[in-house]
mmCIF file of C-alpha atoms and ligand atoms in Angstrom:
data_model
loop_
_atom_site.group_PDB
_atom_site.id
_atom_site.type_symbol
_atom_site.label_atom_id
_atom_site.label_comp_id
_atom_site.label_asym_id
_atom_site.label_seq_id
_atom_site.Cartn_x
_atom_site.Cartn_y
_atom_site.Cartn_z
ATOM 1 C CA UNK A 11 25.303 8.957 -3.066
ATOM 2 C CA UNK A 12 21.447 8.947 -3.035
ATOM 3 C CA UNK A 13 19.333 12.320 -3.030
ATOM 4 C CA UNK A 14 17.354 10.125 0.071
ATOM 5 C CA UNK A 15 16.112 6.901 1.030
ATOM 6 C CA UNK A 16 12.641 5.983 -0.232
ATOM 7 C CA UNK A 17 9.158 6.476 1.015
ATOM 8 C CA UNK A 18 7.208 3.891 2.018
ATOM 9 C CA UNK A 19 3.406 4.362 1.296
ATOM 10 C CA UNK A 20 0.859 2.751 2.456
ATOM 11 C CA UNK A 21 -2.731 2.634 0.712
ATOM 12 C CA UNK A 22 -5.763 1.277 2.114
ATOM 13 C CA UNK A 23 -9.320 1.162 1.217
ATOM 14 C CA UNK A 24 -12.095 -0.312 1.833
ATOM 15 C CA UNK A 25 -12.825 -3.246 -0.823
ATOM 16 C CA UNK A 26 -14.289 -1.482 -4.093
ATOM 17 C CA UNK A 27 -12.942 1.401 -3.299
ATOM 18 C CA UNK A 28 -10.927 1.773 -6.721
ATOM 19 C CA UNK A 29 -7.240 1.045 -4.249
ATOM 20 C CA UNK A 30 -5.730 -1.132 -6.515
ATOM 21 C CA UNK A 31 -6.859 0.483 -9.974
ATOM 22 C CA UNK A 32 -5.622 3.833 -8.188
ATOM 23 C CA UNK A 33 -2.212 2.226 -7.019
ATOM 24 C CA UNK A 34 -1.737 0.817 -10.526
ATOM 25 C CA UNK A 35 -1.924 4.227 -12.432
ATOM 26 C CA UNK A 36 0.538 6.076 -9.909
ATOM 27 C CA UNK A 37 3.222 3.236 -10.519
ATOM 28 C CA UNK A 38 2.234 3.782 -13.860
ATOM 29 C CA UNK A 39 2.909 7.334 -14.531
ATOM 30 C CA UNK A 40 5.352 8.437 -11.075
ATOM 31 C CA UNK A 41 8.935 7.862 -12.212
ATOM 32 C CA UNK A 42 10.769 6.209 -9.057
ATOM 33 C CA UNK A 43 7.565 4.307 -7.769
ATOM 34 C CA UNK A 44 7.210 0.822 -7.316
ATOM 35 C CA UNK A 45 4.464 -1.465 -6.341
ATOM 36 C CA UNK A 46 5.117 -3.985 -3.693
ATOM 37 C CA UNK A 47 4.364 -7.394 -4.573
ATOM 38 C CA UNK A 48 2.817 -9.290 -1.218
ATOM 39 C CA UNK A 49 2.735 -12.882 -1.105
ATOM 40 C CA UNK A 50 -0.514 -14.534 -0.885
ATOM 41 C CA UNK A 51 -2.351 -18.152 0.044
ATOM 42 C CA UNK A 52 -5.190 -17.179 -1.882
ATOM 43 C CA UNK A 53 -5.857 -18.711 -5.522
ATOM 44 C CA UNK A 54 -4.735 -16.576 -8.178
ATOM 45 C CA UNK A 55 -8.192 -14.925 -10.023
ATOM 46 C CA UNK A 56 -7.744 -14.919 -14.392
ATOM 47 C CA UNK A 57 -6.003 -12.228 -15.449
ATOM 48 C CA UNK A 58 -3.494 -12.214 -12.920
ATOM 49 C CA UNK A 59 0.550 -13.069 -12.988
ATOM 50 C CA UNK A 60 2.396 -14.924 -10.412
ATOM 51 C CA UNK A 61 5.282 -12.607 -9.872
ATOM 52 C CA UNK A 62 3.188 -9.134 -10.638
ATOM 53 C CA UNK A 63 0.480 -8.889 -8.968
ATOM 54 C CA UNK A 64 1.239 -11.102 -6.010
ATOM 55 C CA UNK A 65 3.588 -13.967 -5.026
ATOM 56 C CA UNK A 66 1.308 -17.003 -4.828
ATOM 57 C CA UNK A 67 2.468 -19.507 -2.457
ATOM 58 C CA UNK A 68 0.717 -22.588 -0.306
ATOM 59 C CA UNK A 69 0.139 -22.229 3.449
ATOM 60 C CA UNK A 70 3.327 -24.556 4.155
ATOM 61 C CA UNK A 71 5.262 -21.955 2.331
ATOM 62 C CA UNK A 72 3.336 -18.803 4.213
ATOM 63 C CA UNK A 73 3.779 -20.501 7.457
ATOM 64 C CA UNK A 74 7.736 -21.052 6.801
ATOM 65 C CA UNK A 75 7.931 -17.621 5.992
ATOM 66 C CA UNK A 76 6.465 -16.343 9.137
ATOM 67 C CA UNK A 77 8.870 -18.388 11.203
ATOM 68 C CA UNK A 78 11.997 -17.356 9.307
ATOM 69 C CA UNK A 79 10.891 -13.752 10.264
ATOM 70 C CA UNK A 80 10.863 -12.971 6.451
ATOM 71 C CA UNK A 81 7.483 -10.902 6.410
ATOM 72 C CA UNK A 82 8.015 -7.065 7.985
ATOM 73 C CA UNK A 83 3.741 -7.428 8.469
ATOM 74 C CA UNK A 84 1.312 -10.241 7.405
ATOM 75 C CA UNK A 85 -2.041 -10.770 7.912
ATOM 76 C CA UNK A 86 -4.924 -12.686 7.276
ATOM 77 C CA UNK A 87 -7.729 -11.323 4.811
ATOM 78 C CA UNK A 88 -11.025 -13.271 4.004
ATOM 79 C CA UNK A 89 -9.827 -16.330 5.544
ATOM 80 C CA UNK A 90 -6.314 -15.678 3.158
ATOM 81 C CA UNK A 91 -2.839 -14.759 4.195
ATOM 82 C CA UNK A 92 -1.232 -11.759 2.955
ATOM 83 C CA UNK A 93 2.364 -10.635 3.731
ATOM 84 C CA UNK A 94 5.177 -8.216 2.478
ATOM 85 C CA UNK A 95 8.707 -9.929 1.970
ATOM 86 C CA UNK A 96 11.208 -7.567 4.548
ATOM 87 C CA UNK A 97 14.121 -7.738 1.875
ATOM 88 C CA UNK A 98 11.708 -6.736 -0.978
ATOM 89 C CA UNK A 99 11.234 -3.068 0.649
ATOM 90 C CA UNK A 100 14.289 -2.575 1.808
ATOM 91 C CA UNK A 101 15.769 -3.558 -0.654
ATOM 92 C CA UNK A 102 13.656 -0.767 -2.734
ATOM 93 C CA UNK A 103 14.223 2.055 0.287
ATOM 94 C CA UNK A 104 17.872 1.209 0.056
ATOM 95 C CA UNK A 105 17.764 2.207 -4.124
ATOM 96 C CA UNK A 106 15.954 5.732 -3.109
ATOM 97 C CA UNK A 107 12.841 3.920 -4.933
ATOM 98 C CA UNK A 108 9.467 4.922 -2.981
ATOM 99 C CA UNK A 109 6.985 2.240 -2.370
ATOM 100 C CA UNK A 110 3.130 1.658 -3.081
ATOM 101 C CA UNK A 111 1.836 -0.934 -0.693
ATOM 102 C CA UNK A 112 -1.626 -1.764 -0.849
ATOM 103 C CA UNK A 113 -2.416 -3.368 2.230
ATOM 104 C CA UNK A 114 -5.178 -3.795 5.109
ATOM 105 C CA UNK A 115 -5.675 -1.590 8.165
ATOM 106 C CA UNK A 116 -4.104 -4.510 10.021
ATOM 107 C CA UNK A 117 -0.818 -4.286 7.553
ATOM 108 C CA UNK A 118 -0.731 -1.061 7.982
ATOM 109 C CA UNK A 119 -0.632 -0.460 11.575
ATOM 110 C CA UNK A 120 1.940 -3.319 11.520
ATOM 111 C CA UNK A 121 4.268 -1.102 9.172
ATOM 112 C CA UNK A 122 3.675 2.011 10.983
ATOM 113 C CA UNK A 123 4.899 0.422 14.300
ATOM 114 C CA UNK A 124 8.426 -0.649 12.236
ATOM 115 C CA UNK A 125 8.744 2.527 9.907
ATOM 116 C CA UNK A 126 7.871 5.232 12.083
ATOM 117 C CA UNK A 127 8.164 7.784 9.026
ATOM 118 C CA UNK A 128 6.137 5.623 6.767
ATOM 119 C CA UNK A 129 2.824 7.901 5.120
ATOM 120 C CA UNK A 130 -0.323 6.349 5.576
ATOM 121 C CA UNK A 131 -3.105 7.030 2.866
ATOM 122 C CA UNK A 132 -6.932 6.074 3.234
ATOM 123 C CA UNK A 133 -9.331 5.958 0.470
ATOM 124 C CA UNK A 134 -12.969 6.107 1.124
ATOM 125 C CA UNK A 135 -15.461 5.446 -1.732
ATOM 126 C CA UNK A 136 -17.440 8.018 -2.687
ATOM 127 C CA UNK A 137 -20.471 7.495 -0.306
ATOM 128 C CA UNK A 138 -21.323 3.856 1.137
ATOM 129 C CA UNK A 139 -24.264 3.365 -1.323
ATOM 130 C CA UNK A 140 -21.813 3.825 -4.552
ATOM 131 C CA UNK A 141 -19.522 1.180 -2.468
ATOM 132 C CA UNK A 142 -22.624 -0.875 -2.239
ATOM 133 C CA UNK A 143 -23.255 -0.659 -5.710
ATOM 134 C CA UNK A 144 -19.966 -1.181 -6.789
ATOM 135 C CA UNK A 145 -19.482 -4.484 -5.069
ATOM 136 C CA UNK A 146 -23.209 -5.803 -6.196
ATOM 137 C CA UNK A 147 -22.005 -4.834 -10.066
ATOM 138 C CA UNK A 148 -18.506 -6.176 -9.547
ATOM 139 C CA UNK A 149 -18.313 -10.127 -9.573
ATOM 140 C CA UNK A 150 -21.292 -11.426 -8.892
ATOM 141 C CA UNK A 151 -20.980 -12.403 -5.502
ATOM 142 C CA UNK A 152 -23.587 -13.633 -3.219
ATOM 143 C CA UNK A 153 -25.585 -11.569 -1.218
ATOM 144 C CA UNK A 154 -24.061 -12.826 2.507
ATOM 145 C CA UNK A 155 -20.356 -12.383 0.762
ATOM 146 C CA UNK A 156 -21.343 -8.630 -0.265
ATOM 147 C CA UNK A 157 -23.050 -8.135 3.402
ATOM 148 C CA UNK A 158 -19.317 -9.424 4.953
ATOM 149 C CA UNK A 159 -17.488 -6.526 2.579
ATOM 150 C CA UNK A 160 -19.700 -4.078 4.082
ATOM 151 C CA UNK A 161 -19.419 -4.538 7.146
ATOM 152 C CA UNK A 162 -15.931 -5.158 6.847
ATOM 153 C CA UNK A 163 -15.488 -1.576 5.204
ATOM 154 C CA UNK A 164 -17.450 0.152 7.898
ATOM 155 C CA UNK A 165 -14.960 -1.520 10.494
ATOM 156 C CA UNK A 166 -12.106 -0.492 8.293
ATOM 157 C CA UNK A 167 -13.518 3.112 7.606
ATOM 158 C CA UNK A 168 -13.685 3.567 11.682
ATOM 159 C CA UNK A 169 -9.669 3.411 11.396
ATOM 160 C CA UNK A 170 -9.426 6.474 9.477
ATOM 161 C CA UNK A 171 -7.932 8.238 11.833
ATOM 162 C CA UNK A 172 -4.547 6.133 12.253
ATOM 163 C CA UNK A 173 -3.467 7.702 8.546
ATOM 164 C CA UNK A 174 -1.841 10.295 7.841
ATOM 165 C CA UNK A 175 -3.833 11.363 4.544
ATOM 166 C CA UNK A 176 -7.503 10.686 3.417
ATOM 167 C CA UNK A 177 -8.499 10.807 -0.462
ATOM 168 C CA UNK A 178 -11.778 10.284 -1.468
ATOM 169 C CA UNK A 179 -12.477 8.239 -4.812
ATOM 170 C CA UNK A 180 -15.212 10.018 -6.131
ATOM 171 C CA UNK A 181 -13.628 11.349 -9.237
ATOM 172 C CA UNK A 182 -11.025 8.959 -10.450
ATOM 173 C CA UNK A 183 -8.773 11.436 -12.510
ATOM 174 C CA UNK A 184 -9.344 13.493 -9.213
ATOM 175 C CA UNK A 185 -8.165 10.813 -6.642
ATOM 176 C CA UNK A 186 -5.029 10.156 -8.796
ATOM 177 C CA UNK A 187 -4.239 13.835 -8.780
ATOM 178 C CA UNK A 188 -4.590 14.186 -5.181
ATOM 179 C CA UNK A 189 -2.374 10.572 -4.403
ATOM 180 C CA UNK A 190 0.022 12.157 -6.586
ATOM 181 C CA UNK A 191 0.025 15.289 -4.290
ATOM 182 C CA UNK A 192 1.110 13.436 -1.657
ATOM 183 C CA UNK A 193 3.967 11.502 -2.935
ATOM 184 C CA UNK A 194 5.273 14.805 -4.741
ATOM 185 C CA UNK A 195 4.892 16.732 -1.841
ATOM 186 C CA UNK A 196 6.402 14.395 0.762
ATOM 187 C CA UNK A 197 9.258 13.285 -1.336
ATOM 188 C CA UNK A 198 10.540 17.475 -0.930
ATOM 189 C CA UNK A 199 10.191 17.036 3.141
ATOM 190 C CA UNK A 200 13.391 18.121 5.043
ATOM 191 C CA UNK A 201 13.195 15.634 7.096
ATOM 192 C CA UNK A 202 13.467 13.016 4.724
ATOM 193 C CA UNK A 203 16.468 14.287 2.086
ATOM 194 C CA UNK A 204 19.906 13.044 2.457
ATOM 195 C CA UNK A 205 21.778 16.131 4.385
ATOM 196 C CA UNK A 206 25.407 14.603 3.081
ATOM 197 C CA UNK A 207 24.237 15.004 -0.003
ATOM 198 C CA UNK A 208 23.292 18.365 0.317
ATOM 199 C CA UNK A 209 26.704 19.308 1.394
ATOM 200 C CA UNK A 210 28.647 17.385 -1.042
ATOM 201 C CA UNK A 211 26.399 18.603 -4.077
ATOM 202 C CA UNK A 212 25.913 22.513 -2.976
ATOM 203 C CA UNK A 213 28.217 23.454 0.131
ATOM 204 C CA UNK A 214 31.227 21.893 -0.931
ATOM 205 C CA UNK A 215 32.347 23.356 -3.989
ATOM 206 C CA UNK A 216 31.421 26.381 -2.097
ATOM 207 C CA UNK A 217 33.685 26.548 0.347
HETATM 208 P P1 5GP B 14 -7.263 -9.114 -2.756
HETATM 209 O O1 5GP B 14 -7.265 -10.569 -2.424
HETATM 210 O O2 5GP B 14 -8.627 -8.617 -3.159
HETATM 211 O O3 5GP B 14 -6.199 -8.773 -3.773
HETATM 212 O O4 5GP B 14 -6.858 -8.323 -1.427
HETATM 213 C C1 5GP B 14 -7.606 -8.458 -0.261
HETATM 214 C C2 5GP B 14 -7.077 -7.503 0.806
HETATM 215 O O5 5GP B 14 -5.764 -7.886 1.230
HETATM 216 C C3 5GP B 14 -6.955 -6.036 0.358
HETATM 217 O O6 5GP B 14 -7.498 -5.213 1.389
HETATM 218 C C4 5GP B 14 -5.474 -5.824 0.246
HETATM 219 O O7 5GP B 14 -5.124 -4.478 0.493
HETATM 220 C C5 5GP B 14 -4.958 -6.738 1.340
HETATM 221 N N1 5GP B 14 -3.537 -7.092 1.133
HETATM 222 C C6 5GP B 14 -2.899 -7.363 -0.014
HETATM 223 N N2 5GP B 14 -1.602 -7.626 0.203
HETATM 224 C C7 5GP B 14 -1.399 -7.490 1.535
HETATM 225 C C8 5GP B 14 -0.237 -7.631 2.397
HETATM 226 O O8 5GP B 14 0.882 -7.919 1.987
HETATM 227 N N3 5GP B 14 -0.452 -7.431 3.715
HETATM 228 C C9 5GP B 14 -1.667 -7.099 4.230
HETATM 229 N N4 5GP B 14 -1.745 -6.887 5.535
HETATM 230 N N5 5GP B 14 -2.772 -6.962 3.467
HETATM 231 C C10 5GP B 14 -2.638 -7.160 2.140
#
């Protein structure tokens, strides 16, 4: 019998916010969590793995997915689609393994509205010049594609308020600490532990 169900967390940011470097290190060193892997229209970039990073399939393929009822949220990103496969997560919850997913504002209101208990985590940069300066330095993209991302993050910086927890990447060992915080702190929540278990580990040998 399982201690509890997992936790399904959702992390969104801003892009150049540090989400997905942040995401990484907390599967990384948190025993018990697991990054989902979305699937994805857009073309893989170098350095990434079909399978790990995200599932990389055509728009045929998205579209089929979308009528099967296979995606739990999807939306589309920068003219992409993104989704999260339903069995993949539950299948995860079901295991008592808690789950990063690092998705847009629009995922995330998506999964809020199926897992009510789901915890919803924002990061902000660490003022909007630094994001400004992190997106000129990052790949080189033109000036009208790095004037989209920003206004895009001030539209999806207005949302703040629909999450349940705000972290703000200024300090990267900092941020990790504080992400950390939460999933510690809300995998020890009553409401979320297994009462059966309870009984059958401490009350019944009691009695
Ligand atoms: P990128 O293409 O840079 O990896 O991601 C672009 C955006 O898509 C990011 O904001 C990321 O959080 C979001 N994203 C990635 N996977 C999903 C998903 O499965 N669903 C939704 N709604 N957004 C996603």
């Amino acid at each position: 019998m399982k201690q509890r169900k997992g936790n399904l967390f959702v992390v969104s940011a801003p892009s150049g916010a540090g989400k997905t470097t942040l995401c990484k290190r907390i599967c990384d060193t948190i025993s018990g969590v697991r990054h989902s892997v979305s699937y994805t229209t857009r073309k893989i970039r170098s350095g990434e793995i079909n399978g790990v990073h995200y599932m990389f399939v055509d728009e045929d393929e998205f579209r089929t997915m979308i009528a099967d009822g296979e995606f739990v949220e999807w939306a589309e990103v920068y003219g992409n689609f993104y989704g999260t496969s339903r069995s993949h997560i539950e299948g995860m919850i079901n295991e008592g393994i808690d789950v990063v997913m690092d998705i847009d504002v629009q995922g995330a209101k998506q999964i809020r509205r199926h897992f009510p208990d789901s915890v919803l985590i924002f990061i902000m940069p660490p003022s909007m010049m630094e994001l400004e300066k992190r997106l000129v330095d990052r790949r080189g993209d033109s000036a009208d594609v790095i004037d989209t991302r920003l206004k895009n993050a001030v539209e999806e910086i207005r949302e703040y308020k629909i999450y349940d927890y705000v972290i703000i990447n200024n300090v990267f060992e900092e941020a990790v600490e504080e992400l950390k915080a939460v999933i510690m702190g809300e995998r020890l929540k009553i409401t979320r532990i297994n009462h059966e278990w309870i009984e059958e580990k401490f009350l019944k040998e009691a009695q």
